[in-house]
Structure formats: structure tokens, C-alpha cells
PDB file of C-alpha atoms in Angstrom:
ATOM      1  CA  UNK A   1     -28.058  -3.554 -18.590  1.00  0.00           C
ATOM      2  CA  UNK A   2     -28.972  -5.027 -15.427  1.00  0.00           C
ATOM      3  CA  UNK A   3     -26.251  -5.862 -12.540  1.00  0.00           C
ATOM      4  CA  UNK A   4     -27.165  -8.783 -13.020  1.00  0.00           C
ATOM      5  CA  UNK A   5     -26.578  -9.436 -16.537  1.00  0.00           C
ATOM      6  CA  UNK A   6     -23.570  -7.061 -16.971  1.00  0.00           C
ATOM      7  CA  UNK A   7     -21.619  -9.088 -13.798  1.00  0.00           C
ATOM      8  CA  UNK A   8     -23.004 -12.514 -15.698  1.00  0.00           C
ATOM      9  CA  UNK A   9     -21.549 -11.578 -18.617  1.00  0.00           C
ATOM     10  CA  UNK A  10     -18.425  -9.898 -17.907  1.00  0.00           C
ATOM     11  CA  UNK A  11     -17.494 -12.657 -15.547  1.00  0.00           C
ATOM     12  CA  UNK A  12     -18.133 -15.191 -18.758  1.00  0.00           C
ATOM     13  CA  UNK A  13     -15.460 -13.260 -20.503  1.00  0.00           C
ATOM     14  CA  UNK A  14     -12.784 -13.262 -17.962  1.00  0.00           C
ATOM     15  CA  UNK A  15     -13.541 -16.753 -17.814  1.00  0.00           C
ATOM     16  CA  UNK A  16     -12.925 -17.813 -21.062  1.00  0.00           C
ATOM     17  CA  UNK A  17      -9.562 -15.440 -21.299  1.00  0.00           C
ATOM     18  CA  UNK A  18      -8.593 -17.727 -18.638  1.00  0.00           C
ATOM     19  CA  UNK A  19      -9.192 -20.882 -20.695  1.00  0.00           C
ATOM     20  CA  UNK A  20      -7.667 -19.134 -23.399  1.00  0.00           C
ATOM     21  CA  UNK A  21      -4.753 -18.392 -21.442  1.00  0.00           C
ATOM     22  CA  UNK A  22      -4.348 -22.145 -20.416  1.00  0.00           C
ATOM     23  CA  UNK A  23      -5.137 -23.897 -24.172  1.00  0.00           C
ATOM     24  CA  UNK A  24      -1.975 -21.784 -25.331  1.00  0.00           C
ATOM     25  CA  UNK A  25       0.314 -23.969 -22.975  1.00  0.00           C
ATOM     26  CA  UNK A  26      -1.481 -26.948 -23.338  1.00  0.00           C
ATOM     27  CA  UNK A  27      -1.350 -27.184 -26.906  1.00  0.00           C
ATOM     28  CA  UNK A  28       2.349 -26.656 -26.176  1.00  0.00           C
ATOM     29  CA  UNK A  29       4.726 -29.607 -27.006  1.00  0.00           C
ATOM     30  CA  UNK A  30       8.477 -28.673 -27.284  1.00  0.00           C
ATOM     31  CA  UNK A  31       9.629 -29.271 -22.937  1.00  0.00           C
ATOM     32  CA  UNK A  32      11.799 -26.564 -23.404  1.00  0.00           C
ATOM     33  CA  UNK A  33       9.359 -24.011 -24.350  1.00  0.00           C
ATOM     34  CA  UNK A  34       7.600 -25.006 -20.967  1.00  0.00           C
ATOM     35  CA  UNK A  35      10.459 -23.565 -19.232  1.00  0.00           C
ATOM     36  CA  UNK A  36      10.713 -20.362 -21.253  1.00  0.00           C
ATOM     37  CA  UNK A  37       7.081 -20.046 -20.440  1.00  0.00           C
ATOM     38  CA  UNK A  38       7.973 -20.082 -16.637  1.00  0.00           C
ATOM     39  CA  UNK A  39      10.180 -17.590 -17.244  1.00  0.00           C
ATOM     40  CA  UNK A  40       7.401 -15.618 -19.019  1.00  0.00           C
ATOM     41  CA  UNK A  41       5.161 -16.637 -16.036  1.00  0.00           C
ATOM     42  CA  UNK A  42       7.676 -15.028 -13.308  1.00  0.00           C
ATOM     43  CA  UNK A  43       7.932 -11.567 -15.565  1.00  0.00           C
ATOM     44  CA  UNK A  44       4.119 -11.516 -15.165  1.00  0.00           C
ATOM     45  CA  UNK A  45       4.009 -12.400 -11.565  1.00  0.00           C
ATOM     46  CA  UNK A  46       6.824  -9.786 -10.886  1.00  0.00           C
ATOM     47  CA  UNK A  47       5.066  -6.815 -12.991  1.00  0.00           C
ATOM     48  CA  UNK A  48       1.839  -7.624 -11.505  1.00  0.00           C
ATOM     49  CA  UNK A  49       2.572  -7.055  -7.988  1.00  0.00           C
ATOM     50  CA  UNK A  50       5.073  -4.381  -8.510  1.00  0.00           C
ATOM     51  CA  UNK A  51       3.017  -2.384 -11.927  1.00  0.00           C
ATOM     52  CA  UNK A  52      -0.511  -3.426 -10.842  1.00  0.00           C
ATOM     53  CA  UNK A  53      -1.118  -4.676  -7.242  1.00  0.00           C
ATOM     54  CA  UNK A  54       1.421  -2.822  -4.997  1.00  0.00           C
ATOM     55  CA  UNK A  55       0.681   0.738  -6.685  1.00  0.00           C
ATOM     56  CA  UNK A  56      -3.112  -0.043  -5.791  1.00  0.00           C
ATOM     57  CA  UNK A  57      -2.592  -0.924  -2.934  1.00  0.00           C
ATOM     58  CA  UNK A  58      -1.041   2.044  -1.822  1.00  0.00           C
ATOM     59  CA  UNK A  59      -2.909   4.081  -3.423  1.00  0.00           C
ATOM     60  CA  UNK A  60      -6.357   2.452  -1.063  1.00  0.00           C
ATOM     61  CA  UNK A  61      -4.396   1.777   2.159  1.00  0.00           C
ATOM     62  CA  UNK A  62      -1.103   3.680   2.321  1.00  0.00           C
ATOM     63  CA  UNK A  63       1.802   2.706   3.579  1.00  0.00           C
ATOM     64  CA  UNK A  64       0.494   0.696   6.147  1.00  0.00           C
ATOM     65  CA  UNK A  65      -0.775  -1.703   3.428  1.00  0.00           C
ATOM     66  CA  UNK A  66       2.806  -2.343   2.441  1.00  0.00           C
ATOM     67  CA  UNK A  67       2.831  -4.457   5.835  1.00  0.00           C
ATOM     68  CA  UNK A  68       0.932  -7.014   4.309  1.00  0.00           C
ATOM     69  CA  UNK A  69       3.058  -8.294   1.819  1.00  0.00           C
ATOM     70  CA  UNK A  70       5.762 -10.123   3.417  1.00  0.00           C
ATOM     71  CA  UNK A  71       3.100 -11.563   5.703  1.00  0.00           C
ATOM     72  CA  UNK A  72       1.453 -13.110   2.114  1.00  0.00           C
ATOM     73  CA  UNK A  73       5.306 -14.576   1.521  1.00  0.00           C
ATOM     74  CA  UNK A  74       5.528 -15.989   4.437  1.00  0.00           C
ATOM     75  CA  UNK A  75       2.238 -17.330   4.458  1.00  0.00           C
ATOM     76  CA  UNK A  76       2.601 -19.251   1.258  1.00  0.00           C
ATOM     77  CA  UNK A  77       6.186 -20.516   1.984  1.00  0.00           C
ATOM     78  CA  UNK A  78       4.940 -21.798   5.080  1.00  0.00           C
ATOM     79  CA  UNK A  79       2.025 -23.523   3.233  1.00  0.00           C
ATOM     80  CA  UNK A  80       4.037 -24.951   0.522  1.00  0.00           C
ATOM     81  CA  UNK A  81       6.909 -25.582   2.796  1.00  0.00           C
ATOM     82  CA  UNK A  82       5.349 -27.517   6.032  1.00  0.00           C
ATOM     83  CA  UNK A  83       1.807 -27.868   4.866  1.00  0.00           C
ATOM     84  CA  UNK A  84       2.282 -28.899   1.618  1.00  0.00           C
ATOM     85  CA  UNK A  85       3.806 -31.636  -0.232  1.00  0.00           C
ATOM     86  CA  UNK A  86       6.787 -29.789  -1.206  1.00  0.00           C
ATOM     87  CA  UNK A  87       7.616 -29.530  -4.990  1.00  0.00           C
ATOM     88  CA  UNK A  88      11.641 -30.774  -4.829  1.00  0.00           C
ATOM     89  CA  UNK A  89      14.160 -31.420  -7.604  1.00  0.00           C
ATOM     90  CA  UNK A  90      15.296 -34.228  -6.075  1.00  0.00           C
ATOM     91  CA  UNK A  91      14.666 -37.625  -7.501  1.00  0.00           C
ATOM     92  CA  UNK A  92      11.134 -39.825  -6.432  1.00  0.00           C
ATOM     93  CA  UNK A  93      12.725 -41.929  -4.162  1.00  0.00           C
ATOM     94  CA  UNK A  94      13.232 -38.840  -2.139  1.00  0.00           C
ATOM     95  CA  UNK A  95      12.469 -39.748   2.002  1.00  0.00           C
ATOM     96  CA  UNK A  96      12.338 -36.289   2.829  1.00  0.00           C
ATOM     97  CA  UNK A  97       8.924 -35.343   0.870  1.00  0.00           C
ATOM     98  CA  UNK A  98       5.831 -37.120  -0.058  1.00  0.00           C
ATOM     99  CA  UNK A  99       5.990 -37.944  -3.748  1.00  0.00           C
ATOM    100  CA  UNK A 100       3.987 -35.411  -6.220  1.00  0.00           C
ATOM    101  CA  UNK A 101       4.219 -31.764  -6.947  1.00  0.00           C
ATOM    102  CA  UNK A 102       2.621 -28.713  -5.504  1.00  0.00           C
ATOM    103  CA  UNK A 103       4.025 -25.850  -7.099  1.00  0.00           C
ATOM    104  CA  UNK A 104       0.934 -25.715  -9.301  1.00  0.00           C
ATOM    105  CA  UNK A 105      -1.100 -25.878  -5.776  1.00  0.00           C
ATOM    106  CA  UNK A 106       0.381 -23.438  -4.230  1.00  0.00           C
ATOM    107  CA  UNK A 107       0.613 -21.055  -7.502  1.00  0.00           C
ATOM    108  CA  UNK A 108      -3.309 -21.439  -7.773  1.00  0.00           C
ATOM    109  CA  UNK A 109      -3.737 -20.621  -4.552  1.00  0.00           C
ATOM    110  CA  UNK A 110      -1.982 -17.152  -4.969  1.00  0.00           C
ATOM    111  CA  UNK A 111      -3.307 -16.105  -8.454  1.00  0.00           C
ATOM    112  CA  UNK A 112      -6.139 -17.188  -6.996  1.00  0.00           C
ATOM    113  CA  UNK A 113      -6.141 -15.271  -3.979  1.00  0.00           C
ATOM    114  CA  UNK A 114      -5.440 -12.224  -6.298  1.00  0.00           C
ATOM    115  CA  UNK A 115      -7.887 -13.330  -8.574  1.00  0.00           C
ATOM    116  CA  UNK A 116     -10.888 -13.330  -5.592  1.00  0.00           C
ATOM    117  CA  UNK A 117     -10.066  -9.532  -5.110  1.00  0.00           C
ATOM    118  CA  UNK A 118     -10.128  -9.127  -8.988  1.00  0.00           C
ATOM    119  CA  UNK A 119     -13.803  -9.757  -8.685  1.00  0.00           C
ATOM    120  CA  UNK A 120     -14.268  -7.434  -5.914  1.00  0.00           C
ATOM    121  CA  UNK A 121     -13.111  -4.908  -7.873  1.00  0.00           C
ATOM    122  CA  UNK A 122     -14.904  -6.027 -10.450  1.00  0.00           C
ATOM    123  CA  UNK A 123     -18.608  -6.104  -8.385  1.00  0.00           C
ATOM    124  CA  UNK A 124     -18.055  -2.520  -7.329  1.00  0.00           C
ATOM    125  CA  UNK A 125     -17.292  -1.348 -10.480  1.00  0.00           C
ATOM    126  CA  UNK A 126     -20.025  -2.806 -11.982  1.00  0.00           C
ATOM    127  CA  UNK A 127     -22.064  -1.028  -9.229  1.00  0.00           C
ATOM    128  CA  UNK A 128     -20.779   2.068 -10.225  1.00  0.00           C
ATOM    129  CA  UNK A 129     -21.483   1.680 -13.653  1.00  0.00           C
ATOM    130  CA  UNK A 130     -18.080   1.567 -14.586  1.00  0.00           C
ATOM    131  CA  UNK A 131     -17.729  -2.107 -15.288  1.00  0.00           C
ATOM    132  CA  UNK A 132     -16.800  -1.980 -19.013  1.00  0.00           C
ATOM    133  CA  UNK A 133     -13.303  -0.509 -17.778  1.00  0.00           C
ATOM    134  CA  UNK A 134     -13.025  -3.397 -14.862  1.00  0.00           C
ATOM    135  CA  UNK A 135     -13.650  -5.849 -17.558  1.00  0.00           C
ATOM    136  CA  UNK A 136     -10.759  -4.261 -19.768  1.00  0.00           C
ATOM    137  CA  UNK A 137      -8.182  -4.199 -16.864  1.00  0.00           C
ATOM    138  CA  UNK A 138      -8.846  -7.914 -15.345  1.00  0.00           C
ATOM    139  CA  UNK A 139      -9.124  -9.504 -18.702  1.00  0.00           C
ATOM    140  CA  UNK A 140      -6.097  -7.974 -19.689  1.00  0.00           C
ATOM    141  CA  UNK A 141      -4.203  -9.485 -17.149  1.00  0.00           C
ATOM    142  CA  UNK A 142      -6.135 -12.902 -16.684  1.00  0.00           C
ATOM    143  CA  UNK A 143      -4.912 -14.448 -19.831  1.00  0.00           C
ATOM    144  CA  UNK A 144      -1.019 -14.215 -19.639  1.00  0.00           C
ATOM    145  CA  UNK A 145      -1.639 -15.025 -16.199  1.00  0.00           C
ATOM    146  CA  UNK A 146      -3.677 -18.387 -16.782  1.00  0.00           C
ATOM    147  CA  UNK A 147      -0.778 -18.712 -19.538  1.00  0.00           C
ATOM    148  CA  UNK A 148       1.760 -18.815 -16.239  1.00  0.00           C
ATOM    149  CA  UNK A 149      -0.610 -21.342 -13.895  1.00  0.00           C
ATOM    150  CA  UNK A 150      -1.124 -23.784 -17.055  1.00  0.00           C
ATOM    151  CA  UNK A 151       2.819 -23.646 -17.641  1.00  0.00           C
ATOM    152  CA  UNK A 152       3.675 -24.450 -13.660  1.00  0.00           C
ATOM    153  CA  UNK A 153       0.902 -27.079 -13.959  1.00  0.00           C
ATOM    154  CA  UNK A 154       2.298 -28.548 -17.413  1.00  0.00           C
ATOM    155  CA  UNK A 155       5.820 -28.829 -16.212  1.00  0.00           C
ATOM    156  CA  UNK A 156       4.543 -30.694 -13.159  1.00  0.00           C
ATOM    157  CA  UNK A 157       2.969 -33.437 -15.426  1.00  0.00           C
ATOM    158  CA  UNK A 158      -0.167 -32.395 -15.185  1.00  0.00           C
ATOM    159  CA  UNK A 159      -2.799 -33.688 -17.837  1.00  0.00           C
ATOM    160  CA  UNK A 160      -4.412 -31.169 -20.311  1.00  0.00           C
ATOM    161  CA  UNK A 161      -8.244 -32.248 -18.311  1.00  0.00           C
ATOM    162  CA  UNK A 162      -6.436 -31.151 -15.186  1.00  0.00           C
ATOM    163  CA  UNK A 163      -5.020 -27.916 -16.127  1.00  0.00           C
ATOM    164  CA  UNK A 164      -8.073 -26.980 -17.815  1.00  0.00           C
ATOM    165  CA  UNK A 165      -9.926 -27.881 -14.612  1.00  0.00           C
ATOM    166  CA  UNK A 166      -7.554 -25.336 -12.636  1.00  0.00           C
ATOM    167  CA  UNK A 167      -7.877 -22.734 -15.739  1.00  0.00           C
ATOM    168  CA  UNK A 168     -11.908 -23.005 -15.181  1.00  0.00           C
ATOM    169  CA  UNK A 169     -11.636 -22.598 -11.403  1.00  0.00           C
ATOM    170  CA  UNK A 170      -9.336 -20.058 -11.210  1.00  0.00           C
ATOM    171  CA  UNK A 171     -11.156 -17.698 -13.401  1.00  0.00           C
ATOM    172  CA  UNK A 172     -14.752 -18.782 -11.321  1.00  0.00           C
ATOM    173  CA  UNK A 173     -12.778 -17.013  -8.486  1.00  0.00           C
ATOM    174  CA  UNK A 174     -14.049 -13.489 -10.551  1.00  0.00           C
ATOM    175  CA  UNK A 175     -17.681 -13.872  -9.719  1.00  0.00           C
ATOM    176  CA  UNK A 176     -17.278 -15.339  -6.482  1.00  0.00           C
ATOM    177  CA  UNK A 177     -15.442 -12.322  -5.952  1.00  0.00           C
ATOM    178  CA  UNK A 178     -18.210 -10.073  -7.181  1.00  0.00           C
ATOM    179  CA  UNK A 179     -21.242 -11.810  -4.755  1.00  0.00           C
ATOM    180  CA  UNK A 180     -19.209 -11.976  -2.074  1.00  0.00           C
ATOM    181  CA  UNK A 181     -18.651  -7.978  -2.461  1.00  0.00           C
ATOM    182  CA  UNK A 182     -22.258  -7.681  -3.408  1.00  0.00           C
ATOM    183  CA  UNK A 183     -23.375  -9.913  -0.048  1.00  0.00           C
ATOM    184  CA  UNK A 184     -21.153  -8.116   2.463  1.00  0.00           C
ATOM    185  CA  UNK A 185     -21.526  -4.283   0.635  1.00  0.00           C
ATOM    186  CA  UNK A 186     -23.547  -3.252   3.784  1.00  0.00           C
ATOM    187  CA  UNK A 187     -21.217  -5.309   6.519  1.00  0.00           C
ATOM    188  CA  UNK A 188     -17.620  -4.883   5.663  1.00  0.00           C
ATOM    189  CA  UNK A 189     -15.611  -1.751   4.226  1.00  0.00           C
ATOM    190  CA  UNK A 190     -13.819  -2.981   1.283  1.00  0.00           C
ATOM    191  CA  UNK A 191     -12.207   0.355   0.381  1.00  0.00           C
ATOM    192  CA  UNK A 192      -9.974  -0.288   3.466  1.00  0.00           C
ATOM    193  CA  UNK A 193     -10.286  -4.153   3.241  1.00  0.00           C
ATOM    194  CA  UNK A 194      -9.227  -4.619  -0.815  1.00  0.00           C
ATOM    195  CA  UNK A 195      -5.835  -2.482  -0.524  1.00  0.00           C
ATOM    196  CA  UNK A 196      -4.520  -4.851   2.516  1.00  0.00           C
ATOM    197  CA  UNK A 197      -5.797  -8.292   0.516  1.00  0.00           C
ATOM    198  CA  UNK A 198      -4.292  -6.589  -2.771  1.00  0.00           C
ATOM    199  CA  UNK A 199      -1.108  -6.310  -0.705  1.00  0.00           C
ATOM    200  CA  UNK A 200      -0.723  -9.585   0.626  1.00  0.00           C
ATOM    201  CA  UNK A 201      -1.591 -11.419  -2.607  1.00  0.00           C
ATOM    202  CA  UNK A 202       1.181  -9.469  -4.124  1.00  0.00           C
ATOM    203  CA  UNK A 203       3.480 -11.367  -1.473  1.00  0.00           C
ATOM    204  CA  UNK A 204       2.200 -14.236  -3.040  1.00  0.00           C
ATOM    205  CA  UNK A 205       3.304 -13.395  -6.519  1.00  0.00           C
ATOM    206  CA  UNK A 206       6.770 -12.562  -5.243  1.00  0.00           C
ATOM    207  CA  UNK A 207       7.165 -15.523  -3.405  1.00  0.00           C
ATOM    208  CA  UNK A 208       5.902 -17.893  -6.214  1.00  0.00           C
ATOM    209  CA  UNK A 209       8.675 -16.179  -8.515  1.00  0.00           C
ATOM    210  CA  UNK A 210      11.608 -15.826  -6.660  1.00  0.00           C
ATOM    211  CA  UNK A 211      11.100 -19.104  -4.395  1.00  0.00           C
ATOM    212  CA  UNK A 212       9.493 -21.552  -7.233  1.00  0.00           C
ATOM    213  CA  UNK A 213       9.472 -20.120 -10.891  1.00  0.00           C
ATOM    214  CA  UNK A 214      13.288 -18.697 -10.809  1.00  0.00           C
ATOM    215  CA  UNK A 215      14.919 -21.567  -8.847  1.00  0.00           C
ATOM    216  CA  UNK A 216      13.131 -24.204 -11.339  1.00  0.00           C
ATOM    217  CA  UNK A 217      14.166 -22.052 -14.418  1.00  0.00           C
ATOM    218  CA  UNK A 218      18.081 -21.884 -13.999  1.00  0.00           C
ATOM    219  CA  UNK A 219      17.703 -25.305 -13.437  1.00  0.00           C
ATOM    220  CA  UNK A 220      16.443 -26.788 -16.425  1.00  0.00           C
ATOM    221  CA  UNK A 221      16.965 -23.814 -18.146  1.00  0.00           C
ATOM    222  CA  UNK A 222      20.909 -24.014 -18.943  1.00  0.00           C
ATOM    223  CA  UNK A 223      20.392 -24.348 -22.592  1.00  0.00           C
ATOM    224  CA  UNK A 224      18.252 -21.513 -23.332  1.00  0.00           C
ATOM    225  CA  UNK A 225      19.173 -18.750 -21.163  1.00  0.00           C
ATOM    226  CA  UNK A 226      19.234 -16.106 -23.001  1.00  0.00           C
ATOM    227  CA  UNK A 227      15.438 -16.967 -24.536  1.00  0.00           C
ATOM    228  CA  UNK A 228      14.774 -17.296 -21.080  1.00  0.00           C
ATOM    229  CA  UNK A 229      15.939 -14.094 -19.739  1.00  0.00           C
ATOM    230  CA  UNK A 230      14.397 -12.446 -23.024  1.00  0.00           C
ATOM    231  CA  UNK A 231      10.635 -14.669 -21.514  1.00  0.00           C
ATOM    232  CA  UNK A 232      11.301 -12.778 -18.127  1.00  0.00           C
ATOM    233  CA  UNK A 233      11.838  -9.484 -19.715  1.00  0.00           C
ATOM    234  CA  UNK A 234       8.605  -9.896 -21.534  1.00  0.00           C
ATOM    235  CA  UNK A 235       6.682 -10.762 -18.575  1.00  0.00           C
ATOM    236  CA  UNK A 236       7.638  -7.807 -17.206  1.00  0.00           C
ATOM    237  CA  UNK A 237       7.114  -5.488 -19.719  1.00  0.00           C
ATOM    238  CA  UNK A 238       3.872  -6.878 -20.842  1.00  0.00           C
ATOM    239  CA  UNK A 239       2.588  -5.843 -17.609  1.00  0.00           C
ATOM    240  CA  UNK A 240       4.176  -2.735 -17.371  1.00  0.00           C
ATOM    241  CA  UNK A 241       2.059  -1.661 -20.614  1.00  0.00           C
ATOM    242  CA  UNK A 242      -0.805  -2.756 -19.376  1.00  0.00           C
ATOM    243  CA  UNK A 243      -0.484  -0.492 -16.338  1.00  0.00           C
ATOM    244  CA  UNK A 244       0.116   2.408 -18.779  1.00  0.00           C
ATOM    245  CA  UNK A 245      -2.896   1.184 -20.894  1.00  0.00           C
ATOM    246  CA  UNK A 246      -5.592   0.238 -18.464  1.00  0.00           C
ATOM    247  CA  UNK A 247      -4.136   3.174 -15.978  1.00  0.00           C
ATOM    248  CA  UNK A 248      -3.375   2.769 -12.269  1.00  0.00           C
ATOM    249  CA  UNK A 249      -2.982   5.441  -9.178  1.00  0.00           C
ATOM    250  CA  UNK A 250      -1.147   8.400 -10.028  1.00  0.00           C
ATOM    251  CA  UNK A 251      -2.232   8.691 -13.381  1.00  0.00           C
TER     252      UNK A 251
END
């Protein structure tokens, strides 16, 4: 199989995991399962910086890599926070912020960040002629991910066109990932480059959890906390057997 081909068609499959990942929350009803999904979609965001993208990272940049990630938290608080509209509880009338949600902006932005380095991996494995195993890993972890973007965008009000829109971007960031690792194989050094991007996205993660997903969860969560800390739990743990499954540094 050609690069060509095998990058075509492996990015088609991450792709539609992605859409997959978003249809199961949009064919979602019940309100209250939208917030046990958000607690689902902070378990994943946790366990994939701390099972998937921090181990990597390490494991390609050392400690020094670690560096990045509260610069990626601060970068995204200061993004949703002061450039931004920024997603509030408080009611539309609000002075203080410009009506509309962001969370599902800002979310995007740092799966999607993640997401972009997903293909580099992705392109180089492909290159190497391991790409069947890149496929395994990414996919694995693009669906209950798309699951937790489609559930931030759904609770925002979000129409099912517009989350699907998101879904289909977010998993285009996969090949854009690949050609830009393919265009700039000769120019930059990615071994040394993907740890430090790896690290900051997991920032990201963390700060999309503990800032956004959490906060918004004991909210409007009162009724069903215990479902809701079992959705968190799950999240975490579904990632954490992926890492064992799919493998990461050390093993």
C-alpha cells in the first residue's frame, strides 16, 4: 500500500470514529444524561493527558517537556478567559460577558490541538510502515473523545448540524497533521518538537476538566452524583486500558 493510500485511508477511519463519537451524544435526549456525559468527558480528558500524553511526552523530551504543560493551561484560560466570550452560569442578561457560550470553542481548540499532533504521529508511523498500530491507538481514543466535544457542545445548545460540523473538523485535524509532518520531515525535528506540543496540549486537557467540565458538573449535577462520579471513574479507566492495550513508554 502506497503512503498515499494507507494515510488516505486511515485518516477516513479516524474520521468517521469521530462522527461516531459525536452521533452517540447527539442522538442523546434525557438533559441529565448530558451532564453525566461531561463527567465521562472529564475522566477521558484526565486519563488522556496523565495515561497517554504526559507518559509520551516524557518518554520523547524528558523532563524538560513537563515545562510545557502549565504553559498550555495558562494559555487556554487566558484564551477562554480574556479572549473569549466566556462560558458563565450566570443568567443572559449578564453585563459582565458577551452573550453565548465558548466552552465548546475553547474545548475544540484543545482536543484539537492534541488531535493535530495525533496526525503527526500518525504520518511518521505510516512512514515507518507501522501505521496499522497508529491507526489502532488514535482511533481508540478519538471516539470517546468526540463523545466528550459533542457533549460540551450539546449542553451549550448547540444544534445536531453544528456539532457534527465540529465532529468533522476535529477529526480533519488527523491528516492535516500527517502533511504537515510529511511537508516539514526535512525542515523541522519532530522527535524533539512532538514531546513539547504533546505536553502542552495535555495542559489543555487539564485545564478544560478542572476549570470547565468539573465546575459545570457539580452544578447541574446535584441529582445524580453518584452516576456522575461513577461517568468520571469511567473516563478514567477507559483510558487507562487503552494505555495498557495500545502500549505506551515503559512497556
Amino acid at each position: 500500500m502506497s503512503l498515499a493510500v494507507a494515510l488516505s485511508t486511515y485518516s477516513l477511519i479516524i474520521l468517521l470514529g469521530a462522527i461516531v463519537g459525536a452521533l452517540a451524544v447527539v442522538f442523546t435526549r434525557k438533559p441529565t444524561r448530558l451532564v453525566t456525559f461531561l463527567a465521562f468527558a472529564a475522566g477521558v480528558m484526565f486519563g488522556a493527558a496523565f495515561f497517554h500524553m504526559l507518559p509520551e511526552a516524557y518518554h520523547g523530551g524528558g523532563f524538560w517537556a513537563f515545562a510545557l504543560v502549565p504553559a498550555g493551561f495558562v494559555f487556554l484560560m487566558v484564551l477562554e478567559r480574556y479572549v473569549l466570550t466566556h462560558a458563565c452560569e450566570e443568567p443572559p442578561e449578564c453585563e459582565e460577558h458577551m452573550h453565548g457560550n465558548t466552552l465548546g470553542l475553547t474545548a475544540f481548540l484543545g482536543l484539537s490541538a492534541h488531535t493535530l499532533f495525533d496526525g503527526v504521529a500518525l504520518g511518521s508511523a505510516v512512514k515507518e510502515g507501522v501505521g496499522l498500530m497508529a491507526l489502532l491507538a488514535i482511533t481508540s481514543h478519538k471516539i470517546p473523545s468526540s463523545l466528550s466535544l459533542a457533549s460540551i457542545l450539546k449542553t451549550e445548545g448547540k444544534s445536531s448540524g453544528r456539532i457534527l460540523v465540529y465532529a468533522v473538523l476535529y477529526g480533519l485535524m488527523v491528516p492535516v497533521g500527517a502533511v504537515l509532518y510529511f511537508a516539514f520531515d526535512a525542515v523541522l525535528r519532530f522527535e524533539s518538537l512532538a514531546p513539547r506540543a504533546l505536553a502542552f496540549s495535555a495542559g489543555t486537557f487539564l485545564y478544560v476538566a478542572v476549570s470547565d467540565l468539573l465546575p459545570h458538573v457539580n452544578r447541574h449535577g446535584k441529582d445524580n452524583r453518584g452516576r456522575n462520579l461513577v461517568a468520571l471513574a469511567a473516563g478514567l479507566l477507559l483510558m487507562l486500558a487503552l494505555a495498557q492495550v495500545t502500549g505506551h513508554p515503559g512497556h
